[in-house]
């Protein structure tokens, strides 16, 4: 089945180049060069992945990402010309799954797209189909999380991170190990991305569960 990507990019030459490359890789592509139009498309139509530039006319990419995350869990990769760590973290805080910094090689962008799409593809569940710790239950076949019978809404990245922590209960996981397991590709990504998503996870989980995700200074995280 052909996967459909929404590209919101105001630089017409870049948008056209990326669109042609994506079509060459057999993706269906919808393009918008305006923030408000792009947000309307993102919110009112279904896509397999969204590529959103941060600096857009009329409505910036971070705001589009925020609005989408209130309604959908569609994977989002932000495109930004700003290389400061704070800007990348801001993007991830809005709920983006990944980011790529301009100028980028098309091969890198395609690798990141494939990696994110692989993470959302249905696959056979290894090990237990149900994980349960202190009232928190993950139904892996259904990709659902419950606490005392009430469902907790998580993004795909947050879900994958929680599964990894629960599967390795009482084991300290390094940030590099979490990056490799959850993001699943070998590119240079700051380990503070893991810290951002741990914060997301702690905010969404009940206080009793958030408290058992411990920070191991200088190493990573452990659930115990």
Tab-separated table of C-alpha atoms in Angstrom:
chain	number	residue	atom	x	y	z
A	1	UNK	CA	0.000	0.000	0.000
A	2	UNK	CA	1.377	3.413	-1.012
A	3	UNK	CA	2.186	5.626	1.973
A	4	UNK	CA	0.995	9.229	1.916
A	5	UNK	CA	3.239	12.049	3.159
A	6	UNK	CA	2.190	15.641	3.828
A	7	UNK	CA	5.020	18.111	3.146
A	8	UNK	CA	4.587	21.649	4.498
A	9	UNK	CA	7.509	23.758	3.242
A	10	UNK	CA	7.406	27.381	2.091
A	11	UNK	CA	10.674	27.347	0.126
A	12	UNK	CA	9.258	26.289	-3.221
A	13	UNK	CA	12.514	24.929	-4.674
A	14	UNK	CA	13.153	22.756	-1.606
A	15	UNK	CA	9.548	21.580	-1.546
A	16	UNK	CA	9.677	20.601	-5.217
A	17	UNK	CA	12.999	18.790	-4.798
A	18	UNK	CA	11.811	16.824	-1.764
A	19	UNK	CA	8.472	16.062	-3.444
A	20	UNK	CA	10.219	14.612	-6.527
A	21	UNK	CA	12.572	12.518	-4.399
A	22	UNK	CA	9.702	11.159	-2.307
A	23	UNK	CA	7.681	10.304	-5.417
A	24	UNK	CA	10.760	8.567	-6.828
A	25	UNK	CA	10.695	6.424	-3.648
A	26	UNK	CA	7.037	5.587	-4.424
A	27	UNK	CA	5.431	7.798	-1.780
A	28	UNK	CA	2.221	9.706	-2.448
A	29	UNK	CA	2.918	13.367	-1.617
A	30	UNK	CA	0.700	16.353	-0.805
A	31	UNK	CA	2.507	19.698	-0.652
A	32	UNK	CA	1.577	22.988	1.005
A	33	UNK	CA	3.689	26.175	1.027
A	34	UNK	CA	1.644	27.955	3.690
A	35	UNK	CA	1.295	27.348	7.409
A	36	UNK	CA	-2.459	27.846	7.713
A	37	UNK	CA	-3.252	25.798	4.635
A	38	UNK	CA	-0.850	23.105	5.822
A	39	UNK	CA	-2.478	22.998	9.252
A	40	UNK	CA	-5.903	22.610	7.644
A	41	UNK	CA	-4.636	19.682	5.561
A	42	UNK	CA	-2.897	18.110	8.559
A	43	UNK	CA	-5.965	18.312	10.788
A	44	UNK	CA	-8.633	17.332	8.283
A	45	UNK	CA	-6.983	14.578	6.258
A	46	UNK	CA	-5.158	11.365	7.083
A	47	UNK	CA	-1.468	10.869	6.283
A	48	UNK	CA	1.125	8.247	7.127
A	49	UNK	CA	3.717	10.917	8.006
A	50	UNK	CA	4.063	14.704	8.044
A	51	UNK	CA	7.184	16.688	7.134
A	52	UNK	CA	6.764	20.199	8.543
A	53	UNK	CA	9.152	23.128	8.194
A	54	UNK	CA	9.429	25.191	11.374
A	55	UNK	CA	9.606	28.628	9.742
A	56	UNK	CA	6.400	29.017	7.742
A	57	UNK	CA	4.288	32.006	6.704
A	58	UNK	CA	1.036	32.642	8.617
A	59	UNK	CA	1.485	29.759	11.077
A	60	UNK	CA	4.778	28.225	12.182
A	61	UNK	CA	5.565	24.540	12.190
A	62	UNK	CA	5.741	24.219	15.969
A	63	UNK	CA	2.175	25.471	16.305
A	64	UNK	CA	1.002	23.110	13.569
A	65	UNK	CA	2.669	20.259	15.440
A	66	UNK	CA	0.941	21.261	18.698
A	67	UNK	CA	-2.463	21.360	17.019
A	68	UNK	CA	-1.981	18.015	15.300
A	69	UNK	CA	-0.878	16.359	18.559
A	70	UNK	CA	-4.130	17.377	20.225
A	71	UNK	CA	-6.046	15.294	17.677
A	72	UNK	CA	-3.703	12.747	16.090
A	73	UNK	CA	-0.660	10.564	16.649
A	74	UNK	CA	0.513	10.788	13.024
A	75	UNK	CA	4.333	10.693	12.892
A	76	UNK	CA	5.867	14.157	12.431
A	77	UNK	CA	9.369	15.094	11.322
A	78	UNK	CA	10.219	18.783	11.686
A	79	UNK	CA	12.501	20.526	9.217
A	80	UNK	CA	14.457	23.476	10.587
A	81	UNK	CA	17.254	25.750	9.464
A	82	UNK	CA	18.058	26.527	13.072
A	83	UNK	CA	20.749	24.299	14.513
A	84	UNK	CA	20.577	25.339	18.178
A	85	UNK	CA	19.801	22.528	20.601
A	86	UNK	CA	17.066	24.606	22.244
A	87	UNK	CA	15.200	24.796	18.926
A	88	UNK	CA	15.420	21.047	18.448
A	89	UNK	CA	14.204	20.433	21.984
A	90	UNK	CA	11.320	22.873	21.445
A	91	UNK	CA	10.288	20.846	18.418
A	92	UNK	CA	10.357	17.589	20.329
A	93	UNK	CA	8.459	19.193	23.231
A	94	UNK	CA	5.570	19.913	20.847
A	95	UNK	CA	5.316	16.191	20.096
A	96	UNK	CA	7.434	15.763	16.948
A	97	UNK	CA	8.932	12.307	16.453
A	98	UNK	CA	12.153	13.554	14.885
A	99	UNK	CA	13.802	16.563	13.264
A	100	UNK	CA	16.205	17.215	10.404
A	101	UNK	CA	18.331	20.356	10.098
A	102	UNK	CA	18.802	22.296	6.865
A	103	UNK	CA	20.843	21.881	4.789
A	104	UNK	CA	20.261	18.142	4.774
A	105	UNK	CA	21.230	15.359	2.415
A	106	UNK	CA	18.163	13.754	0.847
A	107	UNK	CA	19.568	10.352	1.849
A	108	UNK	CA	19.467	11.387	5.513
A	109	UNK	CA	15.892	12.632	5.226
A	110	UNK	CA	14.795	9.416	3.532
A	111	UNK	CA	16.541	7.338	6.214
A	112	UNK	CA	14.735	9.222	8.967
A	113	UNK	CA	11.390	8.885	7.182
A	114	UNK	CA	11.857	5.134	6.786
A	115	UNK	CA	12.949	4.770	10.405
A	116	UNK	CA	9.900	6.610	11.740
A	117	UNK	CA	7.546	4.678	9.457
A	118	UNK	CA	9.098	1.369	10.540
A	119	UNK	CA	8.298	2.240	14.143
A	120	UNK	CA	4.602	2.655	13.360
A	121	UNK	CA	4.231	-0.425	11.175
A	122	UNK	CA	2.331	-3.281	12.792
A	123	UNK	CA	4.688	-6.128	13.625
A	124	UNK	CA	4.728	-9.415	15.448
A	125	UNK	CA	5.054	-8.888	19.193
A	126	UNK	CA	8.106	-10.462	20.774
A	127	UNK	CA	7.846	-11.904	24.253
A	128	UNK	CA	4.778	-11.241	26.363
A	129	UNK	CA	1.730	-9.721	24.699
A	130	UNK	CA	0.857	-8.030	27.994
A	131	UNK	CA	3.152	-6.184	30.382
A	132	UNK	CA	1.924	-5.220	33.855
A	133	UNK	CA	3.662	-3.257	36.613
A	134	UNK	CA	1.929	-1.728	39.643
A	135	UNK	CA	-1.442	-1.306	37.976
A	136	UNK	CA	0.022	-0.132	34.645
A	137	UNK	CA	-0.728	-2.522	31.777
A	138	UNK	CA	0.484	-2.507	28.189
A	139	UNK	CA	-1.533	-4.540	25.698
A	140	UNK	CA	1.136	-4.950	23.045
A	141	UNK	CA	-1.055	-6.576	20.411
A	142	UNK	CA	-3.465	-3.656	20.621
A	143	UNK	CA	-0.766	-1.014	21.244
A	144	UNK	CA	-2.733	0.314	24.215
A	145	UNK	CA	-1.721	1.422	27.713
A	146	UNK	CA	-4.018	1.271	30.753
A	147	UNK	CA	-3.743	2.278	34.387
A	148	UNK	CA	-6.356	0.795	36.695
A	149	UNK	CA	-8.551	0.164	33.662
A	150	UNK	CA	-8.311	3.695	32.238
A	151	UNK	CA	-6.537	4.129	28.903
A	152	UNK	CA	-3.527	6.469	28.666
A	153	UNK	CA	-2.958	8.120	25.283
A	154	UNK	CA	0.698	8.034	24.197
A	155	UNK	CA	2.471	8.876	20.956
A	156	UNK	CA	4.230	6.002	19.191
A	157	UNK	CA	7.632	7.154	20.456
A	158	UNK	CA	6.411	7.481	24.045
A	159	UNK	CA	4.790	4.055	23.795
A	160	UNK	CA	7.968	2.412	22.462
A	161	UNK	CA	10.031	3.978	25.235
A	162	UNK	CA	7.619	2.788	27.933
A	163	UNK	CA	7.624	-0.753	26.532
A	164	UNK	CA	11.428	-0.802	26.535
A	165	UNK	CA	11.566	0.402	30.132
A	166	UNK	CA	8.987	-2.132	31.290
A	167	UNK	CA	10.594	-5.001	29.406
A	168	UNK	CA	13.839	-4.186	31.211
A	169	UNK	CA	12.351	-3.571	34.661
A	170	UNK	CA	15.102	-3.027	37.288
A	171	UNK	CA	17.760	-2.737	34.566
A	172	UNK	CA	19.537	0.575	34.012
A	173	UNK	CA	19.265	1.612	30.352
A	174	UNK	CA	21.754	4.082	28.923
A	175	UNK	CA	20.562	6.976	26.786
A	176	UNK	CA	22.449	5.505	23.824
A	177	UNK	CA	20.705	2.149	24.297
A	178	UNK	CA	17.313	3.863	24.418
A	179	UNK	CA	18.121	5.885	21.289
A	180	UNK	CA	19.151	2.777	19.401
A	181	UNK	CA	16.122	0.770	20.503
A	182	UNK	CA	13.426	3.421	20.161
A	183	UNK	CA	14.695	5.521	17.239
A	184	UNK	CA	16.294	2.558	15.533
A	185	UNK	CA	18.790	4.141	13.183
A	186	UNK	CA	22.455	5.019	13.271
A	187	UNK	CA	22.657	8.785	12.818
A	188	UNK	CA	24.023	11.504	15.039
A	189	UNK	CA	21.262	12.504	17.439
A	190	UNK	CA	21.779	14.254	20.765
A	191	UNK	CA	21.009	12.048	23.748
A	192	UNK	CA	18.980	14.893	25.279
A	193	UNK	CA	16.202	13.747	22.924
A	194	UNK	CA	15.755	10.842	25.352
A	195	UNK	CA	15.464	13.277	28.275
A	196	UNK	CA	12.740	15.193	26.443
A	197	UNK	CA	10.662	12.067	25.885
A	198	UNK	CA	11.167	10.832	29.436
A	199	UNK	CA	9.654	14.159	30.560
A	200	UNK	CA	6.728	13.641	28.169
A	201	UNK	CA	6.205	10.161	29.547
A	202	UNK	CA	6.341	11.205	33.198
A	203	UNK	CA	3.782	13.956	32.583
A	204	UNK	CA	1.307	11.574	30.958
A	205	UNK	CA	1.663	8.717	33.417
A	206	UNK	CA	0.019	8.659	36.872
A	207	UNK	CA	2.285	10.102	39.580
A	208	UNK	CA	2.725	6.655	41.150
A	209	UNK	CA	4.157	5.270	37.906
A	210	UNK	CA	6.131	8.375	36.941
A	211	UNK	CA	7.906	8.121	40.288
A	212	UNK	CA	9.323	4.676	39.500
A	213	UNK	CA	11.038	5.905	36.325
A	214	UNK	CA	14.284	6.934	37.938
A	215	UNK	CA	17.121	8.994	36.502
A	216	UNK	CA	20.558	7.421	36.898
A	217	UNK	CA	22.856	10.416	36.751
A	218	UNK	CA	25.423	10.236	33.985
A	219	UNK	CA	23.990	6.995	32.607
A	220	UNK	CA	20.318	6.917	31.727
A	221	UNK	CA	17.062	5.635	33.204
A	222	UNK	CA	15.605	2.663	35.038
A	223	UNK	CA	12.089	1.612	35.976
A	224	UNK	CA	12.008	0.002	39.422
